[in-house]
PDB file of C-alpha atoms in Angstrom:
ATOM      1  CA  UNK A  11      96.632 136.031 131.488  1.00 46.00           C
ATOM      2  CA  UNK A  12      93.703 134.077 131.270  1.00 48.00           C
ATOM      3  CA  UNK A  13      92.070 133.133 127.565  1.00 55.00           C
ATOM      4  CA  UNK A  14      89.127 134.814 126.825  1.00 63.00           C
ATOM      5  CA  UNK A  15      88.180 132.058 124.319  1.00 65.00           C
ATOM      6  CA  UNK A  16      88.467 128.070 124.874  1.00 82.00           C
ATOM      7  CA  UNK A  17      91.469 126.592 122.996  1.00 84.00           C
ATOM      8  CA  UNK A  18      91.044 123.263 121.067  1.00 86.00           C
ATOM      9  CA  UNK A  19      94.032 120.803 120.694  1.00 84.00           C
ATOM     10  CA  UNK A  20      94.389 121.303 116.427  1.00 84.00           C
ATOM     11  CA  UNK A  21      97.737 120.680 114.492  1.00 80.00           C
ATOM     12  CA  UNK A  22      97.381 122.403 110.950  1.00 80.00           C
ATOM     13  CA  UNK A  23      99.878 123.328 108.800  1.00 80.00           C
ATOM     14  CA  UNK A  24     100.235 127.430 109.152  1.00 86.00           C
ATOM     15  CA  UNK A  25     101.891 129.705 106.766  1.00 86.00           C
ATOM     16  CA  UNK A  26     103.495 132.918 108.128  1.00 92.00           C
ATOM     17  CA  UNK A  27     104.413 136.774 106.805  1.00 92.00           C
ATOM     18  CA  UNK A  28     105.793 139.332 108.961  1.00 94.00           C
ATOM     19  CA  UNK A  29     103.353 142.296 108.169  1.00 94.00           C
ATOM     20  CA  UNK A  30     105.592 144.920 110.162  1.00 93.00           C
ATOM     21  CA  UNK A  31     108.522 144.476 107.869  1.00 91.00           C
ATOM     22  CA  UNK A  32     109.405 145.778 103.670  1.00 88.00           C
ATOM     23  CA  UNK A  33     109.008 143.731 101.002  1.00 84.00           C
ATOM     24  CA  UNK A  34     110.232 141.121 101.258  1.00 87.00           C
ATOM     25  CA  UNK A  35     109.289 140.263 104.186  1.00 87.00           C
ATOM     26  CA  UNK A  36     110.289 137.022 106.659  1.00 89.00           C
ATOM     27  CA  UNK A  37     107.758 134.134 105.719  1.00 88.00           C
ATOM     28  CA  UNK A  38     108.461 130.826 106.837  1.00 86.00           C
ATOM     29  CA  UNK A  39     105.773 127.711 107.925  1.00 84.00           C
ATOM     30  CA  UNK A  40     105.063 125.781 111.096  1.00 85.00           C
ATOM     31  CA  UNK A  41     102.467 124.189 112.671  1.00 86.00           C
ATOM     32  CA  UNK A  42      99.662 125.000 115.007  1.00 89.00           C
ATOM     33  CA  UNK A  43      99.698 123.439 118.567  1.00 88.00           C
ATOM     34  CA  UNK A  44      95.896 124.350 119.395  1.00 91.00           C
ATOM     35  CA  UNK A  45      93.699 126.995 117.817  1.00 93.00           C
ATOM     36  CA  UNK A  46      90.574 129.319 119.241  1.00 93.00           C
ATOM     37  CA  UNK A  47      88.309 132.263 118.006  1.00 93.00           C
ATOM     38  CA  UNK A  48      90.517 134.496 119.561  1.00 94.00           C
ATOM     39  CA  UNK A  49      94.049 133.322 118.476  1.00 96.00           C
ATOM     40  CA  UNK A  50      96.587 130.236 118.326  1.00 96.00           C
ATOM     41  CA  UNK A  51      99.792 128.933 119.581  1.00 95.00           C
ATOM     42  CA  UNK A  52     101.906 128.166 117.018  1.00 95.00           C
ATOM     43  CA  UNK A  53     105.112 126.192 116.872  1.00 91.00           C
ATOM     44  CA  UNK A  54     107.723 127.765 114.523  1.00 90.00           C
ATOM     45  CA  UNK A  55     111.594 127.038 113.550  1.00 86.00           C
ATOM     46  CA  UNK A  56     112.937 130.070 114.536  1.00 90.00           C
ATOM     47  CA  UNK A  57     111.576 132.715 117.179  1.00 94.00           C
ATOM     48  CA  UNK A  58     109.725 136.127 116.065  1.00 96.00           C
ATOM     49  CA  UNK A  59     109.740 139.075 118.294  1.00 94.00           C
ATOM     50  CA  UNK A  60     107.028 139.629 120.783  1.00 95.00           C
ATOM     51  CA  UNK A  61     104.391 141.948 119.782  1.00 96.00           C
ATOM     52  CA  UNK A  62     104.947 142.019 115.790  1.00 97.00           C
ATOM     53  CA  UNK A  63     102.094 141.288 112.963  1.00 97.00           C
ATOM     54  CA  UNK A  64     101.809 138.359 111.104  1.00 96.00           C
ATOM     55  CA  UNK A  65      99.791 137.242 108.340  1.00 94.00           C
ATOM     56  CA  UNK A  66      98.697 134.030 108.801  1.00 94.00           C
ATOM     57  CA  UNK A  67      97.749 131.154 106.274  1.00 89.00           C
ATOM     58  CA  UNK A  68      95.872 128.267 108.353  1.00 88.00           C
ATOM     59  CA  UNK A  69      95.628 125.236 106.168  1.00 76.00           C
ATOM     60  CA  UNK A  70      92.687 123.762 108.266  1.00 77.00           C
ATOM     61  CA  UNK A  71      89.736 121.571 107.675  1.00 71.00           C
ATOM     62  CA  UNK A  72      86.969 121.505 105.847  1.00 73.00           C
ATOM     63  CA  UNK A  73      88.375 125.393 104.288  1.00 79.00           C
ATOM     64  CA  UNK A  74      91.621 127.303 104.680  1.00 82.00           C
ATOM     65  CA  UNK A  75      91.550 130.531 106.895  1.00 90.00           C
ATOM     66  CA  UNK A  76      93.359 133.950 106.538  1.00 92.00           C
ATOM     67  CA  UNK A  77      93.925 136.299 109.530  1.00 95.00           C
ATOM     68  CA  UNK A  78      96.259 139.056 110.915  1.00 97.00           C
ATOM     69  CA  UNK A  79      97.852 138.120 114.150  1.00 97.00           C
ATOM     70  CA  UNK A  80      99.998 139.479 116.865  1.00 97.00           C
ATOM     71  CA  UNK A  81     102.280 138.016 118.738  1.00 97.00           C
ATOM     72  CA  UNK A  82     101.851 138.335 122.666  1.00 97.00           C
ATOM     73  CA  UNK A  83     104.182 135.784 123.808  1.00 96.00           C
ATOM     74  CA  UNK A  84     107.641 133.725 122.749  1.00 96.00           C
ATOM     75  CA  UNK A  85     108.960 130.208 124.693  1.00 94.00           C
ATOM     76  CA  UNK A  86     111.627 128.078 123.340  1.00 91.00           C
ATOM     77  CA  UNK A  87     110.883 124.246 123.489  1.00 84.00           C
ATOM     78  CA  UNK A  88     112.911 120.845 122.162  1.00 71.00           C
ATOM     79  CA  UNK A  89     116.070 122.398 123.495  1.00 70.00           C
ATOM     80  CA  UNK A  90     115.606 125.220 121.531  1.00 71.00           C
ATOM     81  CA  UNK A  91     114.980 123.346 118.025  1.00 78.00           C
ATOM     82  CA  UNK A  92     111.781 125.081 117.981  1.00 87.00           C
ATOM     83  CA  UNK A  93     109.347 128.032 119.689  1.00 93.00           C
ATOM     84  CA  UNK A  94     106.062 128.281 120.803  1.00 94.00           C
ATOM     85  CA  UNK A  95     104.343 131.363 119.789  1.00 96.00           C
ATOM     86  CA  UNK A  96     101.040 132.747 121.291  1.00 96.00           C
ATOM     87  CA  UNK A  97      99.281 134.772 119.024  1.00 97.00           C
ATOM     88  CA  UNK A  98      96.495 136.797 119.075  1.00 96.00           C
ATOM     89  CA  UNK A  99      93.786 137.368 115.959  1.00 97.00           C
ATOM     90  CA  UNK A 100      93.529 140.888 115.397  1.00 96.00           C
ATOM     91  CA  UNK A 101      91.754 140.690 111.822  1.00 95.00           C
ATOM     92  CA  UNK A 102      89.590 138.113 111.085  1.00 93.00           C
ATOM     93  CA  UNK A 103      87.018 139.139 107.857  1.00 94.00           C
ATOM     94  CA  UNK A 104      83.759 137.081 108.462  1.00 92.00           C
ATOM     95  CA  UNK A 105      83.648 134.547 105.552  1.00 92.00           C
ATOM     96  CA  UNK A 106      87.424 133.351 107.237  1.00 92.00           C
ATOM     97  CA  UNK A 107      85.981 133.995 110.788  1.00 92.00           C
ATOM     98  CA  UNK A 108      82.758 131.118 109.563  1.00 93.00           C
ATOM     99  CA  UNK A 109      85.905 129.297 107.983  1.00 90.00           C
ATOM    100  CA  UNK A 110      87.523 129.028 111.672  1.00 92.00           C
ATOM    101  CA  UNK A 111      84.102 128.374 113.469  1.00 91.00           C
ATOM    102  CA  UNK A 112      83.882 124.797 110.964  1.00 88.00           C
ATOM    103  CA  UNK A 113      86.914 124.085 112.328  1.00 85.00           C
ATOM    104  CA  UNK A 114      86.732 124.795 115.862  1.00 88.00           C
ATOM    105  CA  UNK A 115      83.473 122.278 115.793  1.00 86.00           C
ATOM    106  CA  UNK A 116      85.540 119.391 114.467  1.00 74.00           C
ATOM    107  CA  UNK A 117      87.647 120.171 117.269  1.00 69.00           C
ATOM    108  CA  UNK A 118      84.698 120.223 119.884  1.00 67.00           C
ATOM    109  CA  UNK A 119      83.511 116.898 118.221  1.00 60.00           C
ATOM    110  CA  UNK A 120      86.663 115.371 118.118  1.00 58.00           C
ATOM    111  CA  UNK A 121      86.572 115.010 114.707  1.00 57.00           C
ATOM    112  CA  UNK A 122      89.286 116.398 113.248  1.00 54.00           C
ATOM    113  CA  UNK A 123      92.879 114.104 113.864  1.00 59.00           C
ATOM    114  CA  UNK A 124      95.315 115.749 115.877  1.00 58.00           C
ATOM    115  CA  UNK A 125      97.795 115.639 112.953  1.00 62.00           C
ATOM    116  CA  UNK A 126      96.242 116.408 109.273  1.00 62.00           C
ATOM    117  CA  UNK A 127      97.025 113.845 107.060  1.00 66.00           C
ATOM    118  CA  UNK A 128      98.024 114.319 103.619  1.00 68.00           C
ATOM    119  CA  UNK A 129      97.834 111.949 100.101  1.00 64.00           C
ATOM    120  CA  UNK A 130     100.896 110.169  99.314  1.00 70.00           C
ATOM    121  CA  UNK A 131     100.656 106.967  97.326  1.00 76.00           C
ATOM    122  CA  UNK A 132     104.090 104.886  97.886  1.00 82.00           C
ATOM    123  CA  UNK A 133     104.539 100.669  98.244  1.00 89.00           C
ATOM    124  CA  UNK A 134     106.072  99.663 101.090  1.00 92.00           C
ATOM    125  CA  UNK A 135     107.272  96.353 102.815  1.00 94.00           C
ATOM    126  CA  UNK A 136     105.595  96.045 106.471  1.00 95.00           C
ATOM    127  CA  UNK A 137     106.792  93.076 108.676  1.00 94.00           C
ATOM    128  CA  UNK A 138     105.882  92.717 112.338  1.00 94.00           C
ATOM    129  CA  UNK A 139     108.906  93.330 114.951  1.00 92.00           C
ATOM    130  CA  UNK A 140     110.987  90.852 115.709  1.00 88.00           C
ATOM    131  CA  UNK A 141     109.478  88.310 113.077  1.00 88.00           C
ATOM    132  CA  UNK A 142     111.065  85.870 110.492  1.00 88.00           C
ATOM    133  CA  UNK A 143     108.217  86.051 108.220  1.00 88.00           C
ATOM    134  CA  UNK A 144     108.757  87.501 104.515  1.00 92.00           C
ATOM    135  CA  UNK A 145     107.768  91.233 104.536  1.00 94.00           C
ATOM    136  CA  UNK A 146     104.006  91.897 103.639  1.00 96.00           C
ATOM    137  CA  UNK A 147     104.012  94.220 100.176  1.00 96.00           C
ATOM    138  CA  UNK A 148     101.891  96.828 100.510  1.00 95.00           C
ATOM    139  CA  UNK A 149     101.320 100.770 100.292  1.00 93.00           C
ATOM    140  CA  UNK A 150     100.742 104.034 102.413  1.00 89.00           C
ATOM    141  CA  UNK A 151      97.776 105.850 101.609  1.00 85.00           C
ATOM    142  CA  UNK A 152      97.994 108.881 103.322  1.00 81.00           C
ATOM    143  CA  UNK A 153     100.561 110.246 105.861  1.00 80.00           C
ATOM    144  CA  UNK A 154     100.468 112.580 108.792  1.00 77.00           C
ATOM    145  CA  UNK A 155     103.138 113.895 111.360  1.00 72.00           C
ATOM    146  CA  UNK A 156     101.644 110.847 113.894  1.00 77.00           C
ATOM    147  CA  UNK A 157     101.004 107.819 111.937  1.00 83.00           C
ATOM    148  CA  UNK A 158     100.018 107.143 108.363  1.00 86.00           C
ATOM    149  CA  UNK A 159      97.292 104.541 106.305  1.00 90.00           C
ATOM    150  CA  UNK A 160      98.660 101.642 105.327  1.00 94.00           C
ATOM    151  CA  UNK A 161      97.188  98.813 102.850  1.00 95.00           C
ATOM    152  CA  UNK A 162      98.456  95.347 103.124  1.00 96.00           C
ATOM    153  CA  UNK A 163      97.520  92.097 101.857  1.00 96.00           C
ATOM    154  CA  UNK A 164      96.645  90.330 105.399  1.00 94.00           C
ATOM    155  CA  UNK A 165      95.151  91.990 108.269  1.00 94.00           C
ATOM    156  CA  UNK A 166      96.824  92.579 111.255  1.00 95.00           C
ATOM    157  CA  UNK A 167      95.903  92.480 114.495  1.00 93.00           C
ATOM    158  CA  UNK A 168      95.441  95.973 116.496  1.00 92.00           C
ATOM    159  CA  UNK A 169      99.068  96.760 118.583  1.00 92.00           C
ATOM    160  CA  UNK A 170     101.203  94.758 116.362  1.00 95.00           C
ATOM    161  CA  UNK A 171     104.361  96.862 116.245  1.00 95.00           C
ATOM    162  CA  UNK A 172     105.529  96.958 112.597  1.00 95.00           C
ATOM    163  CA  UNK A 173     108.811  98.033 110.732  1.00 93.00           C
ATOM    164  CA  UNK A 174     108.097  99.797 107.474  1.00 93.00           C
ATOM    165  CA  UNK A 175     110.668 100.010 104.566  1.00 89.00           C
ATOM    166  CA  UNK A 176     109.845 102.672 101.865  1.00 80.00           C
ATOM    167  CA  UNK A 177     110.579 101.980  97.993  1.00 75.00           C
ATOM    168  CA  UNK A 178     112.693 104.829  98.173  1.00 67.00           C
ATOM    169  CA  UNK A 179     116.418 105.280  98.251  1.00 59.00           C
ATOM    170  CA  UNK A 180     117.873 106.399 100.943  1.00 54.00           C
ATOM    171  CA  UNK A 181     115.433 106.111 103.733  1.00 64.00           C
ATOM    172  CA  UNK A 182     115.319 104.628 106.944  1.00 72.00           C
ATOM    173  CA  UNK A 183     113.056 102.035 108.317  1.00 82.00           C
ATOM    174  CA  UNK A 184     109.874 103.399 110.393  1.00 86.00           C
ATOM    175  CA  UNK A 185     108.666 101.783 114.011  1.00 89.00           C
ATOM    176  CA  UNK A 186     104.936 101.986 114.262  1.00 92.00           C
ATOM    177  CA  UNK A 187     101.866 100.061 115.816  1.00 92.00           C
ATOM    178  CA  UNK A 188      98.830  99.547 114.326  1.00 94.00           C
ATOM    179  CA  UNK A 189      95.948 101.212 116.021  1.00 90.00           C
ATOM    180  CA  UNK A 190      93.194  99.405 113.901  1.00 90.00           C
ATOM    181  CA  UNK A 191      92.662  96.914 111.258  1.00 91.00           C
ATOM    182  CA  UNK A 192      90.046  96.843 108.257  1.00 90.00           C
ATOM    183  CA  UNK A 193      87.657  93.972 108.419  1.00 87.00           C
ATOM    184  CA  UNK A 194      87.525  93.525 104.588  1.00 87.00           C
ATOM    185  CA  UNK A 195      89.710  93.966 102.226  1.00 87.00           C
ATOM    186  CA  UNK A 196      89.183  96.634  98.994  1.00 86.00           C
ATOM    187  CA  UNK A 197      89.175  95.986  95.299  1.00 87.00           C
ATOM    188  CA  UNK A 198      92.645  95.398  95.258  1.00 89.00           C
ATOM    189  CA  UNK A 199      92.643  92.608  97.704  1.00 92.00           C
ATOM    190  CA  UNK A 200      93.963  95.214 100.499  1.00 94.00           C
ATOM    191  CA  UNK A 201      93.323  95.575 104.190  1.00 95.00           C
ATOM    192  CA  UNK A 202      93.746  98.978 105.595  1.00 94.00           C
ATOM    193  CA  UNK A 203      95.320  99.695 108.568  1.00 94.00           C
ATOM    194  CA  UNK A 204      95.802 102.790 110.873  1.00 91.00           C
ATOM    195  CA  UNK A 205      99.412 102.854 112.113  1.00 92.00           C
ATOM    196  CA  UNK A 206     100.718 105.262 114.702  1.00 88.00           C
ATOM    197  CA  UNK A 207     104.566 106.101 114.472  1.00 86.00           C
ATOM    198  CA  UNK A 208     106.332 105.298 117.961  1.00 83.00           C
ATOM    199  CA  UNK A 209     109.568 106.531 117.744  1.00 65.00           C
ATOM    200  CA  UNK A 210     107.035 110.224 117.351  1.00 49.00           C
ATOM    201  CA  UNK A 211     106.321 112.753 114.469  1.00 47.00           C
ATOM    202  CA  UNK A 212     108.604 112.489 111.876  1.00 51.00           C
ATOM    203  CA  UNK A 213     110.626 116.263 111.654  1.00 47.00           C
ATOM    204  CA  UNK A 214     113.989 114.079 110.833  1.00 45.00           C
ATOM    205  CA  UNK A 215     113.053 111.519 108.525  1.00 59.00           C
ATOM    206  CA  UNK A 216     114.684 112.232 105.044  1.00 52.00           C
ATOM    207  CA  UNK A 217     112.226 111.612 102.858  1.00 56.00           C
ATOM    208  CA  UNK A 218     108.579 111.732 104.616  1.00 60.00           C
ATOM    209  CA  UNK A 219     109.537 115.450 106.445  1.00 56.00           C
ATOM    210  CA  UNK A 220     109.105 116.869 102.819  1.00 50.00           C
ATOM    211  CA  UNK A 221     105.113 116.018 103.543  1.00 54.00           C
ATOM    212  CA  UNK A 222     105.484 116.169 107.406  1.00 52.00           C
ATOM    213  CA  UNK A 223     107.841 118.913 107.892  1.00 48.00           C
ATOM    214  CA  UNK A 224     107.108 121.117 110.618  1.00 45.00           C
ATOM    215  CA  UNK A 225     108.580 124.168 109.015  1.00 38.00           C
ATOM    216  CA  UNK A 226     111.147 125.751 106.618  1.00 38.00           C
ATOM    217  CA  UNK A 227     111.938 129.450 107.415  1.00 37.00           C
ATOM    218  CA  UNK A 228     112.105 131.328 104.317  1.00 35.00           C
ATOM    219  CA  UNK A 229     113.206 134.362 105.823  1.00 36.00           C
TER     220      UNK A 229
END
């Protein structure tokens, strides 16, 4: 069936109720795969059934939206480890409707990131791949389900793949490559640097799925 309304490649956090249901009703969280003025697809732990009614939680950019939804259409995806829902807004008041239309031009501008990042504040030790040199000690700035800010003392060069360790027990080592490089370093002697995860999103990582998790059903 062909979209009445032009979909925009957006990955937002998204918090779900099943409207159709008694208190208390399944919630759970997931993420959006692309969003419209009409409706979303939305990628979520555990399947719903076709045709129920959701309320819907969008934690977009620049302001959050609320809408009612249906579902129209269920596919499993990841062998299964998650499902794509298509869903369709069925109520949509107008100050969450101008909410959406903010959004949706970020998208057409290509300003908003594909993954939202969040704040986390958290030293790390960088080195390049394969080096001998000491570890550069440093912090993350900000985190996403792609790639993350990362402040180091010396700059390094755009494609350098990197290890990261985190100051926190427990956790495993991150691959990533730097996709750009500060040319001036802040108050704090720092250089930042954009760094895109390679081995992809993070869903399995102990410690950073708590801020990058794609969802924990609730219901």
């Amino acid at each position: 069936m062909r979209q009445r309304f032009l979909r925009y490649t957006l990955q937002v956090p998204v918090l779900y109720k099943r409207l159709d249901q008694e208190e208390p009703a399944q919630t759970g969280t997931g993420w959006t795969e692309d969003l419209g003025e009409g409706g979303a697809c939305l990628k979520l732990p555990t399947p719903l059934l076709m045709g129920c009614r959701l309320g819907l939680v969008l934690f977009a950019e620049p302001e959050v939206v609320e809408a009612e939804a249906r579902v129209v259409w269920v596919r499993p995806g990841g062998q299964r480890t998650f499902y794509y829902h298509g869903v369709e807004f069925v109520q949509l008041s107008p100050p969450y409707y101008m909410s959406l239309l903010k959004t949706l031009a970020q998208g057409k501008s290509g300003e908003h990131r594909a993954f939202q990042r969040f704040p986390l504040v958290l030293p790390i030790s960088c080195r390049p791949v394969g080096s001998d040199v000491p570890a550069l000690e440093g912090k993350i700035g900000n985190i996403s389900r792609g790639g993350a800010l990362v402040l180091l003392p010396k700059q390094l060069l755009p494609r350098t793949k990197v290890e990261i360790a985190l100051d926190v027990p427990y956790t495993e080592r991150i691959r990533a490559r730097v996709r750009w490089a500060s040319d001036s370093s802040d108050d704090s002697g720092l250089f930042g640097h954009g760094v895109e995860f390679v081995q992809g999103p993070l869903e399995n990582h102990r410690f950073l799925s708590l801020f990058t998790d794609d969802a924990g059903d609730k219901g």
